[in-house]
Short mmCIF file of C-alpha atoms in Angstrom, two decimals:
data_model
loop_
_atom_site.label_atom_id
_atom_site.label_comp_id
_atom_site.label_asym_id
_atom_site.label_seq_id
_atom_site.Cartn_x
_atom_site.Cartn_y
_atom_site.Cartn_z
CA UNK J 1 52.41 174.63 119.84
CA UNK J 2 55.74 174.89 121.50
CA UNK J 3 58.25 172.31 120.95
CA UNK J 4 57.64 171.92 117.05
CA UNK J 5 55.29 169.19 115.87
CA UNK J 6 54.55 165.60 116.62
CA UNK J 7 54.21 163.08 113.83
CA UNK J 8 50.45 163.01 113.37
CA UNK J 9 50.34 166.56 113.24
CA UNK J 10 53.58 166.43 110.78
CA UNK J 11 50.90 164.43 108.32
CA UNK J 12 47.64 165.11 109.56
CA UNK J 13 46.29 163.32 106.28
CA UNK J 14 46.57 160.18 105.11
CA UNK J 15 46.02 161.48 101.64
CA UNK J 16 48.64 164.43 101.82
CA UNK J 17 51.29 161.81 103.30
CA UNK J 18 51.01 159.38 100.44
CA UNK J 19 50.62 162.14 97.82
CA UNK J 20 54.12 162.83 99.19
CA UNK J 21 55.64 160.19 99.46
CA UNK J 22 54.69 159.23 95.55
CA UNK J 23 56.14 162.24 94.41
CA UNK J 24 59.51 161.66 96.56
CA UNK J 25 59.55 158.45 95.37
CA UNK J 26 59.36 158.81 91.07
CA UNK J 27 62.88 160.70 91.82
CA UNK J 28 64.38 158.38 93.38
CA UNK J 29 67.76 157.55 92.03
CA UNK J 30 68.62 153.87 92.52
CA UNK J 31 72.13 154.09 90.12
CA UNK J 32 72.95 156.35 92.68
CA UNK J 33 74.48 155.49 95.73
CA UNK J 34 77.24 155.95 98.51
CA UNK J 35 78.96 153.86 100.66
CA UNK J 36 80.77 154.70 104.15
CA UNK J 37 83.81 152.81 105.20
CA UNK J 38 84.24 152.64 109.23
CA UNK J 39 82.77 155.99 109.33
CA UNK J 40 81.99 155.96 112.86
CA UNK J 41 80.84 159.60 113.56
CA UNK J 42 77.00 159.50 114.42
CA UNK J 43 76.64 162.91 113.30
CA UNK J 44 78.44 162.29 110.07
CA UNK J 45 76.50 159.37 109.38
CA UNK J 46 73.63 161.27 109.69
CA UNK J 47 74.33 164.62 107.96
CA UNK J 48 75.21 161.57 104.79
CA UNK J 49 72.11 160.29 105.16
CA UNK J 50 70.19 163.68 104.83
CA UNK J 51 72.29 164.17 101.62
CA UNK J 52 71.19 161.47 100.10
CA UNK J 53 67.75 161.86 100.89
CA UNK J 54 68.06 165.60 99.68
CA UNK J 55 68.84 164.40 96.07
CA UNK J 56 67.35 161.03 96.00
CA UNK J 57 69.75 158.33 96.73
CA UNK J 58 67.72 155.23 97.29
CA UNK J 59 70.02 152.90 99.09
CA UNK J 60 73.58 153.31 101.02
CA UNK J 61 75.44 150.79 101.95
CA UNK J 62 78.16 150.74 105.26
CA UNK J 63 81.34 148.43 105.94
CA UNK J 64 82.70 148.00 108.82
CA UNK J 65 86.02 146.63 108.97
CA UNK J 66 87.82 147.51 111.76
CA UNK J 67 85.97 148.98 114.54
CA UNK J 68 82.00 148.42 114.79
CA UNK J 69 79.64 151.37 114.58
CA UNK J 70 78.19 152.75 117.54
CA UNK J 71 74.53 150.63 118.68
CA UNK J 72 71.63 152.33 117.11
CA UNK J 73 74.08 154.27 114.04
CA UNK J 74 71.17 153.50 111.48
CA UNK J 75 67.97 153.42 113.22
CA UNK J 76 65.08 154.76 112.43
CA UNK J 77 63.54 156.93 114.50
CA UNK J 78 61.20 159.47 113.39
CA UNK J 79 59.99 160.87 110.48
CA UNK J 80 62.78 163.91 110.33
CA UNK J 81 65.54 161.26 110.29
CA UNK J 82 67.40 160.70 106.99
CA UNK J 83 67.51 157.14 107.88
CA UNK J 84 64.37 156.49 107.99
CA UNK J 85 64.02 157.51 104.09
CA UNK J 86 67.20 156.00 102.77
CA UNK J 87 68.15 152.22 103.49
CA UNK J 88 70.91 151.28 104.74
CA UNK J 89 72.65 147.41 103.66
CA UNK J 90 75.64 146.23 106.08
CA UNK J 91 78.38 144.45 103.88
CA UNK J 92 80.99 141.48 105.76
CA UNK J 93 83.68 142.90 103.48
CA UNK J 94 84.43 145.88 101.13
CA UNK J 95 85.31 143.14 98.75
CA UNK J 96 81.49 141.48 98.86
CA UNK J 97 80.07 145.51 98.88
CA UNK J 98 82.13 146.01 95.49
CA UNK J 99 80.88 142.70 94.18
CA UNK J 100 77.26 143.48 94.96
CA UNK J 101 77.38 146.94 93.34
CA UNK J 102 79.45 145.78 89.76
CA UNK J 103 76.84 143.11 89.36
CA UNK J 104 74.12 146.09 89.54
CA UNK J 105 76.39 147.74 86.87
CA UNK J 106 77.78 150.07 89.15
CA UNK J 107 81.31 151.97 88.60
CA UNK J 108 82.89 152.61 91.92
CA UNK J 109 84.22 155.61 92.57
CA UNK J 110 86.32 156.59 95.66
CA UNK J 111 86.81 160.30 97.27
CA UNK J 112 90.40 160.42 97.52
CA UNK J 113 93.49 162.73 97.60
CA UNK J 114 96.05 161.69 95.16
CA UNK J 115 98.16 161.88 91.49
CA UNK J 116 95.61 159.35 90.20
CA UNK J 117 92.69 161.62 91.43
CA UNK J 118 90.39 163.84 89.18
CA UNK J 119 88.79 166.50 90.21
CA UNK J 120 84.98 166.32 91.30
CA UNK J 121 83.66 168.12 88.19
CA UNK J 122 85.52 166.22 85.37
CA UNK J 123 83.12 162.91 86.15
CA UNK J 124 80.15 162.04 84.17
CA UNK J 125 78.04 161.45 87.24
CA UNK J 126 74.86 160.80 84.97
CA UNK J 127 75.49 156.99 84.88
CA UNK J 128 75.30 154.13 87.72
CA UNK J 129 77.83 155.68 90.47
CA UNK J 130 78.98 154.36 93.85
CA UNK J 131 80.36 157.23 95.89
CA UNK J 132 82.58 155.48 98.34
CA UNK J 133 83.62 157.88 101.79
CA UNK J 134 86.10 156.82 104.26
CA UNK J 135 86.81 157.07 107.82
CA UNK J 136 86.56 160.53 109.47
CA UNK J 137 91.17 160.57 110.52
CA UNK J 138 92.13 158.19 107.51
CA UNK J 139 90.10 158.28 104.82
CA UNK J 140 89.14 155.39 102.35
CA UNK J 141 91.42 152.74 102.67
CA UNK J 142 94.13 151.25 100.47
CA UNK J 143 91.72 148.85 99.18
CA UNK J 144 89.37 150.31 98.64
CA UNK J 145 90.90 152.68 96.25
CA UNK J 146 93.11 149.89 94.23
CA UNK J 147 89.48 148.06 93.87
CA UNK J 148 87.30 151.41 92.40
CA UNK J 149 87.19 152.42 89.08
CA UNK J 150 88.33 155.55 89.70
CA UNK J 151 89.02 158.45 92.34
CA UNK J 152 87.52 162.04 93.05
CA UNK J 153 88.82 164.66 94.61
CA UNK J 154 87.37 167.87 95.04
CA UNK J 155 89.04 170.77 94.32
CA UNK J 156 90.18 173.28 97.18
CA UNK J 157 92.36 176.45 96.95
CA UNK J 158 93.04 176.88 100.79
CA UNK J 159 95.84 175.54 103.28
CA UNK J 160 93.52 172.81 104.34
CA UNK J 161 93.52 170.13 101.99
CA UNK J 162 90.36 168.16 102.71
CA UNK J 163 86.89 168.30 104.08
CA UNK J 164 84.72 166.69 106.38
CA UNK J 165 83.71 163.48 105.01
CA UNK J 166 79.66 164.60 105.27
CA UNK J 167 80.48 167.84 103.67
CA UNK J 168 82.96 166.00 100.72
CA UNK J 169 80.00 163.61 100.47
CA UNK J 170 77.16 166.42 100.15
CA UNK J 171 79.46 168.46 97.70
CA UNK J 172 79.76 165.19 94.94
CA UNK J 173 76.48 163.91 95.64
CA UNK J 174 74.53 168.01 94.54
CA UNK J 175 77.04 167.95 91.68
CA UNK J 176 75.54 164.30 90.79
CA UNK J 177 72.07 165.95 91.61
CA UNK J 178 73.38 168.97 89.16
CA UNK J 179 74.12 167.34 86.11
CA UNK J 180 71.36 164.70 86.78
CA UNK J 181 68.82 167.18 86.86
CA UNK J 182 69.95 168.85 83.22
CA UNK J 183 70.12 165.47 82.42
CA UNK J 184 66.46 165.20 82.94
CA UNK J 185 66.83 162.13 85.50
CA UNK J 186 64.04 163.60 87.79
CA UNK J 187 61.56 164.00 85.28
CA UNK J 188 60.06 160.11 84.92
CA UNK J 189 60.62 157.19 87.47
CA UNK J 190 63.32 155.17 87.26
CA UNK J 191 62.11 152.55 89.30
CA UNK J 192 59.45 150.42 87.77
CA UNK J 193 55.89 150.31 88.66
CA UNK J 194 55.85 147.09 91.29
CA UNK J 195 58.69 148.60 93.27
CA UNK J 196 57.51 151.89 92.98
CA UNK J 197 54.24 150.74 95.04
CA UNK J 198 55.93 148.47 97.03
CA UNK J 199 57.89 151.33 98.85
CA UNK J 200 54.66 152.80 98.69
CA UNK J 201 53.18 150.63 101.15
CA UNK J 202 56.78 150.24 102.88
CA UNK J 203 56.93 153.95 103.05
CA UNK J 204 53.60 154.36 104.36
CA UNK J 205 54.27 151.96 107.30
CA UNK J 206 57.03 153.89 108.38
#
């Protein structure tokens, strides 16, 4: 049929769908996440959220500080948008985000430019990490990098010195996927069994 495929003909079983969305959901990572600061860029948003969906980033969570995002930034729409797979918590403050994350034994770790930086591949990413973007012209702000635990910064050998905050966000979050994978992180669930069929029946009502 022209025009690529409706939903019901996406998952023309019920048994196929939930068979699938089982086996997405024992990889989930949830001491994985990100979190966007005033990125406003609809398309950035959403190239982030198909990262984390592509390696199994369970939750993300957004602050908005200074200008609001446009109407509609995290909806969910249909079955090929990210958002609809990876939730999305709104924060007041980057201050109550932080909090929220370092109770769940988080470390916070901001992509940044600067002598304090390390480069992308000297992090353990193994453990409970909070990838923290900024906005699209300025990048994370000031406090949010004197709050984390820590900065990243990718390494680059050309005259531009940065990337596009969904493609610095898709480069740390597959080396996260990398070394969780020889890790072994995808091999067993990490969320236990009530969640895990929880979501189930969230997922399936999607």
């Amino acid at each position: 049929m022209a025009g690529g495929r409706r939903g019901s003909e996406r998952w023309p079983r019920t048994e196929r769908r939930q068979a699938r969305i089982r086996s997405v959901l024992a990889q989930r990572q949830p001491d994985l996440a990100v979190v966007l600061e005033n990125v406003h860029d609809p398309h950035n948003v959403s190239a982030i959220l198909r990262s984390c969906d592509g390696v199994g980033v369970l939750q993300a969570h957004a602050v908005y500080s200074i200008e609001e995002p446009p109407p509609g930034m995290f909806a969910r729409q249909t079955s090929a948008s990210a958002a609809k797979w990876v939730d999305v918590e709104r924060h007041r403050s980057l201050t109550d985000c932080y909090q929220q994350l370092r109770a769940a034994g988080f470390a916070i770790l901001v992509t940044s430019i600067g002598p304090n930086s390390r480069p992308l591949y000297d992090w353990d990413l193994t453990g409970p990490i909070a990838l923290v973007l900024g906005n699209e012209m300025r990048g994370v702000s000031a406090e949010a990098r004197d709050m984390a635990d820590g900065a990243i910064q990718i390494p680059m050998v050309g005259m531009v010195e940065s990337l596009n905050v969904s493609v610095a966000c898709a480069v740390c979050l597959y080396e996260a996927f990398r070394q969780r994978t020889v890790a072994g992180h995808y091999e067993l669930p990490k969320l236990d069994p009530d969640r895990l069929r929880a979501l189930e029946e969230d997922w399936l009502r999607r």
